[in-house]
Amino acid sequence: MDIALFSPSSLFADDEGYDSDKEKVESHQSYVERKHDFPGMLNANLLWPGTFAFAEWLVQHQSLIGGRRSIELGSGTGALAIFLRKSFELDITTSDYDDQEIEENIAYNCRVNGIMPVLPHVKHSWGDDFPITGPDWDLIIASDILLYVKQYPNLIKTLAFLLKFYKPKDDSAISIMEKEHKNETYEALPRPAFLMSWRRRIGKEDELLFFNGCKDAGLEVKHMGSRVFCITPREATARKGTEQFTCEAST
């Protein structure tokens, strides 16, 4: 089994080694690498290609995640979540397969990279009953999690639960939405929403299998560009569209 490499310094680059024609992620953070062997077939020791692109995309679209309460599915090493916390002070919870070593590895990476207390973590195997009955995350993120086609129904089940049974933690999220409505300004993402970056190439049929499964589960899929997809509950998408139409019609 490959060793667990936690090297966000190379993932997110620094000023000297980050030269491109396109706008890239700029980070003045420093990170520490840890090596750890995981047993069995777990892939929590890997940084997938989508994480690189997703980090860049999120930096370029910071307005979408500001003030959000978020959870990452398939966190693996926790690199992306740690980056988002250190860079934007994002309220983020990590989550991955129900395995103690994964949780301990993420906690270790948090501590050595200056995240104290460590990020909250939820141990959850897709498709199982979610350990929290009232999910209050209005933003779910993930990168490169479509590798195992047989897990699509389980992943969709977990997504449907988190999106359809979302309840704001307090009045802050509600007040934000009310303020947006009053000022006739709308975020590009409804609450809740799932943002996913997918860069590992799979067959078109397999990709459609996941997206069609989402639609069958009452979820809407929208391509945001750069192979970033937004998935929302169908009723939330319809409600947002109606509210925006009403607002525009009244102007």
PDB file of C-alpha atoms in Angstrom:
ATOM      1  CA  MET A   1       0.000   0.000   0.000  1.00  0.00           C
ATOM      2  CA  ASP A   2       1.320   3.459  -0.848  1.00  0.00           C
ATOM      3  CA  ILE A   3       2.331   5.619   2.065  1.00  0.00           C
ATOM      4  CA  ALA A   4       0.150   8.559   3.042  1.00  0.00           C
ATOM      5  CA  LEU A   5       1.650  11.728   1.641  1.00  0.00           C
ATOM      6  CA  PHE A   6       0.460  15.000   3.133  1.00  0.00           C
ATOM      7  CA  SER A   7       2.168  17.664   1.087  1.00  0.00           C
ATOM      8  CA  PRO A   8      -0.161  20.623   0.495  1.00  0.00           C
ATOM      9  CA  SER A   9       2.906  22.833   0.076  1.00  0.00           C
ATOM     10  CA  SER A  10       3.392  21.278  -3.341  1.00  0.00           C
ATOM     11  CA  LEU A  11      -0.357  20.989  -3.871  1.00  0.00           C
ATOM     12  CA  PHE A  12      -1.140  24.653  -3.365  1.00  0.00           C
ATOM     13  CA  ALA A  13       2.289  26.069  -4.260  1.00  0.00           C
ATOM     14  CA  ASP A  14       3.991  29.232  -3.149  1.00  0.00           C
ATOM     15  CA  ASP A  15       4.757  32.568  -4.730  1.00  0.00           C
ATOM     16  CA  GLU A  16       8.059  31.504  -6.275  1.00  0.00           C
ATOM     17  CA  GLY A  17       6.866  28.257  -7.838  1.00  0.00           C
ATOM     18  CA  TYR A  18       3.513  29.351  -9.079  1.00  0.00           C
ATOM     19  CA  ASP A  19       3.760  30.877 -12.520  1.00  0.00           C
ATOM     20  CA  SER A  20       0.938  30.410 -15.022  1.00  0.00           C
ATOM     21  CA  ASP A  21      -1.068  32.283 -17.610  1.00  0.00           C
ATOM     22  CA  LYS A  22      -4.187  31.561 -15.604  1.00  0.00           C
ATOM     23  CA  GLU A  23      -5.037  32.850 -12.178  1.00  0.00           C
ATOM     24  CA  LYS A  24      -3.757  30.341  -9.664  1.00  0.00           C
ATOM     25  CA  VAL A  25      -4.066  29.658  -5.985  1.00  0.00           C
ATOM     26  CA  GLU A  26      -1.855  31.980  -3.949  1.00  0.00           C
ATOM     27  CA  SER A  27      -0.919  30.734  -0.526  1.00  0.00           C
ATOM     28  CA  HIS A  28       1.559  32.048   2.027  1.00  0.00           C
ATOM     29  CA  GLN A  29       0.913  29.090   4.313  1.00  0.00           C
ATOM     30  CA  SER A  30       3.513  26.502   5.279  1.00  0.00           C
ATOM     31  CA  TYR A  31       2.649  22.860   5.731  1.00  0.00           C
ATOM     32  CA  VAL A  32       4.111  19.733   7.281  1.00  0.00           C
ATOM     33  CA  GLU A  33       4.262  16.322   5.629  1.00  0.00           C
ATOM     34  CA  ARG A  34       3.413  13.108   7.428  1.00  0.00           C
ATOM     35  CA  LYS A  35       3.878   9.528   6.247  1.00  0.00           C
ATOM     36  CA  HIS A  36       1.497   6.845   7.417  1.00  0.00           C
ATOM     37  CA  ASP A  37       0.550   3.390   6.121  1.00  0.00           C
ATOM     38  CA  PHE A  38      -3.131   2.553   5.798  1.00  0.00           C
ATOM     39  CA  PRO A  39      -4.255  -1.083   5.762  1.00  0.00           C
ATOM     40  CA  GLY A  40      -6.447  -2.745   3.173  1.00  0.00           C
ATOM     41  CA  MET A  41      -7.830  -0.926   0.156  1.00  0.00           C
ATOM     42  CA  LEU A  42      -8.406   2.506   1.697  1.00  0.00           C
ATOM     43  CA  ASN A  43      -7.427   5.472  -0.488  1.00  0.00           C
ATOM     44  CA  ALA A  44      -7.328   7.991   2.355  1.00  0.00           C
ATOM     45  CA  ASN A  45      -3.571   8.314   1.872  1.00  0.00           C
ATOM     46  CA  LEU A  46      -3.808   9.971  -1.541  1.00  0.00           C
ATOM     47  CA  LEU A  47      -4.242  13.474  -2.932  1.00  0.00           C
ATOM     48  CA  TRP A  48      -6.348  13.161  -6.089  1.00  0.00           C
ATOM     49  CA  PRO A  49      -6.017  15.371  -9.197  1.00  0.00           C
ATOM     50  CA  GLY A  50      -9.380  17.025  -8.579  1.00  0.00           C
ATOM     51  CA  THR A  51      -8.126  18.463  -5.295  1.00  0.00           C
ATOM     52  CA  PHE A  52      -5.574  20.600  -7.127  1.00  0.00           C
ATOM     53  CA  ALA A  53      -8.143  22.030  -9.522  1.00  0.00           C
ATOM     54  CA  PHE A  54     -10.863  22.365  -6.895  1.00  0.00           C
ATOM     55  CA  ALA A  55      -8.636  24.357  -4.537  1.00  0.00           C
ATOM     56  CA  GLU A  56      -7.847  26.767  -7.360  1.00  0.00           C
ATOM     57  CA  TRP A  57     -11.506  27.047  -8.338  1.00  0.00           C
ATOM     58  CA  LEU A  58     -12.590  27.732  -4.757  1.00  0.00           C
ATOM     59  CA  VAL A  59      -9.989  30.463  -4.379  1.00  0.00           C
ATOM     60  CA  GLN A  60     -11.280  32.075  -7.550  1.00  0.00           C
ATOM     61  CA  HIS A  61     -14.866  31.812  -6.267  1.00  0.00           C
ATOM     62  CA  GLN A  62     -14.359  32.725  -2.616  1.00  0.00           C
ATOM     63  CA  SER A  63     -17.690  34.522  -2.478  1.00  0.00           C
ATOM     64  CA  LEU A  64     -19.490  31.187  -2.801  1.00  0.00           C
ATOM     65  CA  ILE A  65     -18.041  29.748   0.392  1.00  0.00           C
ATOM     66  CA  GLY A  66     -17.765  32.784   2.641  1.00  0.00           C
ATOM     67  CA  GLY A  67     -19.854  32.437   5.782  1.00  0.00           C
ATOM     68  CA  ARG A  68     -20.804  28.870   4.983  1.00  0.00           C
ATOM     69  CA  ARG A  69     -20.928  25.976   7.412  1.00  0.00           C
ATOM     70  CA  SER A  70     -19.412  23.139   5.422  1.00  0.00           C
ATOM     71  CA  ILE A  71     -18.531  19.463   5.442  1.00  0.00           C
ATOM     72  CA  GLU A  72     -16.145  17.650   3.105  1.00  0.00           C
ATOM     73  CA  LEU A  73     -16.930  14.103   2.005  1.00  0.00           C
ATOM     74  CA  GLY A  74     -14.005  11.795   1.324  1.00  0.00           C
ATOM     75  CA  SER A  75     -11.557  14.090   3.118  1.00  0.00           C
ATOM     76  CA  GLY A  76      -8.685  11.586   2.974  1.00  0.00           C
ATOM     77  CA  THR A  77      -5.666  13.350   4.459  1.00  0.00           C
ATOM     78  CA  GLY A  78      -7.689  16.465   5.263  1.00  0.00           C
ATOM     79  CA  ALA A  79      -5.443  18.579   3.023  1.00  0.00           C
ATOM     80  CA  LEU A  80      -8.197  20.523   1.281  1.00  0.00           C
ATOM     81  CA  ALA A  81     -10.135  21.176   4.485  1.00  0.00           C
ATOM     82  CA  ILE A  82      -6.984  22.359   6.269  1.00  0.00           C
ATOM     83  CA  PHE A  83      -6.149  24.644   3.360  1.00  0.00           C
ATOM     84  CA  LEU A  84      -9.628  26.186   3.404  1.00  0.00           C
ATOM     85  CA  ARG A  85      -9.575  26.687   7.173  1.00  0.00           C
ATOM     86  CA  LYS A  86      -6.109  28.292   7.157  1.00  0.00           C
ATOM     87  CA  SER A  87      -6.748  30.438   4.090  1.00  0.00           C
ATOM     88  CA  PHE A  88     -10.351  31.552   4.613  1.00  0.00           C
ATOM     89  CA  GLU A  89     -11.180  30.525   8.207  1.00  0.00           C
ATOM     90  CA  LEU A  90     -13.917  28.371   6.730  1.00  0.00           C
ATOM     91  CA  ASP A  91     -16.127  26.543   9.198  1.00  0.00           C
ATOM     92  CA  ILE A  92     -15.500  23.030   7.905  1.00  0.00           C
ATOM     93  CA  THR A  93     -15.934  19.475   9.145  1.00  0.00           C
ATOM     94  CA  THR A  94     -14.063  16.540   7.630  1.00  0.00           C
ATOM     95  CA  SER A  95     -15.652  13.187   6.896  1.00  0.00           C
ATOM     96  CA  ASP A  96     -14.518   9.871   5.487  1.00  0.00           C
ATOM     97  CA  TYR A  97     -14.932   6.122   5.716  1.00  0.00           C
ATOM     98  CA  ASP A  98     -15.730   4.840   9.202  1.00  0.00           C
ATOM     99  CA  ASP A  99     -12.126   4.136  10.171  1.00  0.00           C
ATOM    100  CA  GLN A 100     -10.282   5.315  13.263  1.00  0.00           C
ATOM    101  CA  GLU A 101      -6.887   5.626  11.536  1.00  0.00           C
ATOM    102  CA  ILE A 102      -8.291   8.036   8.963  1.00  0.00           C
ATOM    103  CA  GLU A 103      -9.679  10.251  11.718  1.00  0.00           C
ATOM    104  CA  GLU A 104      -6.406  10.117  13.642  1.00  0.00           C
ATOM    105  CA  ASN A 105      -4.381  10.948  10.530  1.00  0.00           C
ATOM    106  CA  ILE A 106      -6.518  14.006   9.746  1.00  0.00           C
ATOM    107  CA  ALA A 107      -6.253  15.130  13.373  1.00  0.00           C
ATOM    108  CA  TYR A 108      -2.470  14.741  13.236  1.00  0.00           C
ATOM    109  CA  ASN A 109      -2.270  16.774  10.038  1.00  0.00           C
ATOM    110  CA  CYS A 110      -4.402  19.474  11.650  1.00  0.00           C
ATOM    111  CA  ARG A 111      -2.178  19.720  14.702  1.00  0.00           C
ATOM    112  CA  VAL A 112       1.153  19.875  12.885  1.00  0.00           C
ATOM    113  CA  ASN A 113      -0.249  22.499  10.533  1.00  0.00           C
ATOM    114  CA  GLY A 114      -1.460  24.769  13.296  1.00  0.00           C
ATOM    115  CA  ILE A 115      -5.162  23.906  13.317  1.00  0.00           C
ATOM    116  CA  MET A 116      -6.091  23.732  17.010  1.00  0.00           C
ATOM    117  CA  PRO A 117      -8.491  22.514  18.057  1.00  0.00           C
ATOM    118  CA  VAL A 118      -8.466  20.008  15.226  1.00  0.00           C
ATOM    119  CA  LEU A 119     -11.257  20.109  12.657  1.00  0.00           C
ATOM    120  CA  PRO A 120     -14.447  18.289  13.626  1.00  0.00           C
ATOM    121  CA  HIS A 121     -14.660  14.884  11.957  1.00  0.00           C
ATOM    122  CA  VAL A 122     -17.553  12.578  11.132  1.00  0.00           C
ATOM    123  CA  LYS A 123     -16.872   8.889  10.543  1.00  0.00           C
ATOM    124  CA  HIS A 124     -19.369   7.765   7.951  1.00  0.00           C
ATOM    125  CA  SER A 125     -19.481   5.043   5.310  1.00  0.00           C
ATOM    126  CA  TRP A 126     -21.682   6.158   2.427  1.00  0.00           C
ATOM    127  CA  GLY A 127     -25.103   4.567   2.447  1.00  0.00           C
ATOM    128  CA  ASP A 128     -25.113   3.860   6.188  1.00  0.00           C
ATOM    129  CA  ASP A 129     -27.353   5.823   8.515  1.00  0.00           C
ATOM    130  CA  PHE A 130     -25.750   9.193   9.058  1.00  0.00           C
ATOM    131  CA  PRO A 131     -24.571   9.569  12.673  1.00  0.00           C
ATOM    132  CA  ILE A 132     -26.102  13.058  12.915  1.00  0.00           C
ATOM    133  CA  THR A 133     -29.872  13.150  12.474  1.00  0.00           C
ATOM    134  CA  GLY A 134     -30.159  16.894  11.837  1.00  0.00           C
ATOM    135  CA  PRO A 135     -27.403  17.911   9.386  1.00  0.00           C
ATOM    136  CA  ASP A 136     -26.780  21.653   9.552  1.00  0.00           C
ATOM    137  CA  TRP A 137     -24.110  22.061   6.845  1.00  0.00           C
ATOM    138  CA  ASP A 138     -25.270  24.381   4.078  1.00  0.00           C
ATOM    139  CA  LEU A 139     -22.257  23.536   1.905  1.00  0.00           C
ATOM    140  CA  ILE A 140     -20.954  20.058   1.121  1.00  0.00           C
ATOM    141  CA  ILE A 141     -17.744  19.687  -0.875  1.00  0.00           C
ATOM    142  CA  ALA A 142     -15.771  16.803  -2.349  1.00  0.00           C
ATOM    143  CA  SER A 143     -13.159  16.149  -5.006  1.00  0.00           C
ATOM    144  CA  ASP A 144     -12.566  13.045  -7.120  1.00  0.00           C
ATOM    145  CA  ILE A 145     -14.965  10.767  -5.254  1.00  0.00           C
ATOM    146  CA  LEU A 146     -16.498   8.987  -8.268  1.00  0.00           C
ATOM    147  CA  LEU A 147     -13.807   6.338  -8.584  1.00  0.00           C
ATOM    148  CA  TYR A 148     -15.888   3.399  -7.369  1.00  0.00           C
ATOM    149  CA  VAL A 149     -18.980   2.997  -9.523  1.00  0.00           C
ATOM    150  CA  LYS A 150     -20.507   0.406  -7.199  1.00  0.00           C
ATOM    151  CA  GLN A 151     -20.580   3.036  -4.452  1.00  0.00           C
ATOM    152  CA  TYR A 152     -22.688   5.506  -6.435  1.00  0.00           C
ATOM    153  CA  PRO A 153     -26.039   4.423  -4.884  1.00  0.00           C
ATOM    154  CA  ASN A 154     -24.529   4.694  -1.402  1.00  0.00           C
ATOM    155  CA  LEU A 155     -22.977   8.094  -2.135  1.00  0.00           C
ATOM    156  CA  ILE A 156     -26.257   9.385  -3.565  1.00  0.00           C
ATOM    157  CA  LYS A 157     -28.120   8.135  -0.497  1.00  0.00           C
ATOM    158  CA  THR A 158     -25.768  10.069   1.766  1.00  0.00           C
ATOM    159  CA  LEU A 159     -25.981  13.194  -0.406  1.00  0.00           C
ATOM    160  CA  ALA A 160     -29.768  13.067  -0.548  1.00  0.00           C
ATOM    161  CA  PHE A 161     -29.925  12.877   3.242  1.00  0.00           C
ATOM    162  CA  LEU A 162     -27.522  15.778   3.820  1.00  0.00           C
ATOM    163  CA  LEU A 163     -29.263  17.984   1.264  1.00  0.00           C
ATOM    164  CA  LYS A 164     -32.908  17.147   1.898  1.00  0.00           C
ATOM    165  CA  PHE A 165     -32.768  17.026   5.688  1.00  0.00           C
ATOM    166  CA  TYR A 166     -30.654  20.152   6.118  1.00  0.00           C
ATOM    167  CA  LYS A 167     -31.612  22.323   9.078  1.00  0.00           C
ATOM    168  CA  PRO A 168     -29.774  25.587   9.849  1.00  0.00           C
ATOM    169  CA  LYS A 169     -27.751  25.385  13.043  1.00  0.00           C
ATOM    170  CA  ASP A 170     -29.085  28.749  14.199  1.00  0.00           C
ATOM    171  CA  ASP A 171     -30.760  31.867  12.855  1.00  0.00           C
ATOM    172  CA  SER A 172     -27.563  33.132  11.208  1.00  0.00           C
ATOM    173  CA  ALA A 173     -28.081  31.247   7.949  1.00  0.00           C
ATOM    174  CA  ILE A 174     -31.726  32.283   7.824  1.00  0.00           C
ATOM    175  CA  SER A 175     -30.887  35.937   8.450  1.00  0.00           C
ATOM    176  CA  ILE A 176     -28.283  35.853   5.685  1.00  0.00           C
ATOM    177  CA  MET A 177     -30.842  34.525   3.218  1.00  0.00           C
ATOM    178  CA  GLU A 178     -33.421  37.081   4.333  1.00  0.00           C
ATOM    179  CA  LYS A 179     -30.912  39.878   3.875  1.00  0.00           C
ATOM    180  CA  GLU A 180     -30.071  38.635   0.399  1.00  0.00           C
ATOM    181  CA  HIS A 181     -33.756  38.591  -0.526  1.00  0.00           C
ATOM    182  CA  LYS A 182     -34.353  42.075   0.880  1.00  0.00           C
ATOM    183  CA  ASN A 183     -31.426  43.519  -1.030  1.00  0.00           C
ATOM    184  CA  GLU A 184     -32.451  41.640  -4.162  1.00  0.00           C
ATOM    185  CA  THR A 185     -29.053  39.955  -4.328  1.00  0.00           C
ATOM    186  CA  TYR A 186     -28.597  36.233  -4.615  1.00  0.00           C
ATOM    187  CA  GLU A 187     -25.695  33.905  -4.128  1.00  0.00           C
ATOM    188  CA  ALA A 188     -24.875  31.651  -7.044  1.00  0.00           C
ATOM    189  CA  LEU A 189     -25.484  28.705  -4.732  1.00  0.00           C
ATOM    190  CA  PRO A 190     -28.642  27.942  -2.771  1.00  0.00           C
ATOM    191  CA  ARG A 191     -28.513  26.630   0.765  1.00  0.00           C
ATOM    192  CA  PRO A 192     -27.785  23.753   1.012  1.00  0.00           C
ATOM    193  CA  ALA A 193     -25.597  22.814  -1.963  1.00  0.00           C
ATOM    194  CA  PHE A 194     -23.014  20.186  -2.859  1.00  0.00           C
ATOM    195  CA  LEU A 195     -19.946  21.307  -4.820  1.00  0.00           C
ATOM    196  CA  MET A 196     -17.899  18.556  -6.420  1.00  0.00           C
ATOM    197  CA  SER A 197     -14.803  18.646  -8.580  1.00  0.00           C
ATOM    198  CA  TRP A 198     -14.162  15.655 -10.791  1.00  0.00           C
ATOM    199  CA  ARG A 199     -10.918  15.327 -12.759  1.00  0.00           C
ATOM    200  CA  ARG A 200     -10.205  11.610 -12.831  1.00  0.00           C
ATOM    201  CA  ARG A 201     -11.453  10.351 -16.187  1.00  0.00           C
ATOM    202  CA  ILE A 202     -14.043   7.617 -16.156  1.00  0.00           C
ATOM    203  CA  GLY A 203     -16.289   6.322 -18.877  1.00  0.00           C
ATOM    204  CA  LYS A 204     -19.079   8.628 -19.977  1.00  0.00           C
ATOM    205  CA  GLU A 205     -21.613   5.935 -19.131  1.00  0.00           C
ATOM    206  CA  ASP A 206     -20.323   5.698 -15.570  1.00  0.00           C
ATOM    207  CA  GLU A 207     -20.386   9.463 -15.174  1.00  0.00           C
ATOM    208  CA  LEU A 208     -23.963   9.619 -16.438  1.00  0.00           C
ATOM    209  CA  LEU A 209     -24.869   6.792 -14.091  1.00  0.00           C
ATOM    210  CA  PHE A 210     -24.013   9.008 -11.129  1.00  0.00           C
ATOM    211  CA  PHE A 211     -25.673  12.162 -12.416  1.00  0.00           C
ATOM    212  CA  ASN A 212     -28.818  10.324 -13.520  1.00  0.00           C
ATOM    213  CA  GLY A 213     -28.908   8.632 -10.125  1.00  0.00           C
ATOM    214  CA  CYS A 214     -28.844  12.057  -8.494  1.00  0.00           C
ATOM    215  CA  LYS A 215     -31.762  13.205 -10.628  1.00  0.00           C
ATOM    216  CA  ASP A 216     -33.718  10.050  -9.778  1.00  0.00           C
ATOM    217  CA  ALA A 217     -33.153  10.871  -6.104  1.00  0.00           C
ATOM    218  CA  GLY A 218     -34.706  14.318  -6.524  1.00  0.00           C
ATOM    219  CA  LEU A 219     -31.463  16.247  -6.915  1.00  0.00           C
ATOM    220  CA  GLU A 220     -30.542  18.805  -9.570  1.00  0.00           C
ATOM    221  CA  VAL A 221     -27.108  18.812 -11.221  1.00  0.00           C
ATOM    222  CA  LYS A 222     -25.508  21.925 -12.701  1.00  0.00           C
ATOM    223  CA  HIS A 223     -22.074  22.191 -14.325  1.00  0.00           C
ATOM    224  CA  MET A 224     -20.333  25.291 -12.951  1.00  0.00           C
ATOM    225  CA  GLY A 225     -17.409  25.101 -15.381  1.00  0.00           C
ATOM    226  CA  SER A 226     -13.902  23.632 -15.019  1.00  0.00           C
ATOM    227  CA  ARG A 227     -15.508  20.269 -14.229  1.00  0.00           C
ATOM    228  CA  VAL A 228     -16.990  21.569 -11.008  1.00  0.00           C
ATOM    229  CA  PHE A 229     -20.582  20.471 -10.433  1.00  0.00           C
ATOM    230  CA  CYS A 230     -23.243  21.851  -8.120  1.00  0.00           C
ATOM    231  CA  ILE A 231     -25.911  19.471  -6.825  1.00  0.00           C
ATOM    232  CA  THR A 232     -28.937  20.750  -4.924  1.00  0.00           C
ATOM    233  CA  PRO A 233     -32.311  19.465  -3.765  1.00  0.00           C
ATOM    234  CA  ARG A 234     -34.816  19.881  -6.571  1.00  0.00           C
ATOM    235  CA  GLU A 235     -37.261  21.796  -4.383  1.00  0.00           C
ATOM    236  CA  ALA A 236     -34.554  24.214  -3.231  1.00  0.00           C
ATOM    237  CA  THR A 237     -33.544  24.901  -6.834  1.00  0.00           C
ATOM    238  CA  ALA A 238     -37.136  25.520  -7.843  1.00  0.00           C
ATOM    239  CA  ARG A 239     -37.739  27.787  -4.823  1.00  0.00           C
ATOM    240  CA  LYS A 240     -34.627  29.830  -5.546  1.00  0.00           C
ATOM    241  CA  GLY A 241     -35.642  30.279  -9.171  1.00  0.00           C
ATOM    242  CA  THR A 242     -39.146  31.381  -8.186  1.00  0.00           C
ATOM    243  CA  GLU A 243     -37.846  33.877  -5.633  1.00  0.00           C
ATOM    244  CA  GLN A 244     -35.418  35.378  -8.113  1.00  0.00           C
ATOM    245  CA  PHE A 245     -38.100  35.635 -10.783  1.00  0.00           C
ATOM    246  CA  THR A 246     -40.474  37.355  -8.326  1.00  0.00           C
ATOM    247  CA  CYS A 247     -37.758  39.763  -7.285  1.00  0.00           C
ATOM    248  CA  GLU A 248     -36.834  40.646 -10.852  1.00  0.00           C
ATOM    249  CA  ALA A 249     -40.486  41.014 -11.851  1.00  0.00           C
ATOM    250  CA  SER A 250     -41.079  43.545  -9.093  1.00  0.00           C
ATOM    251  CA  THR A 251     -38.243  45.818 -10.142  1.00  0.00           C
TER     252      THR A 251
END
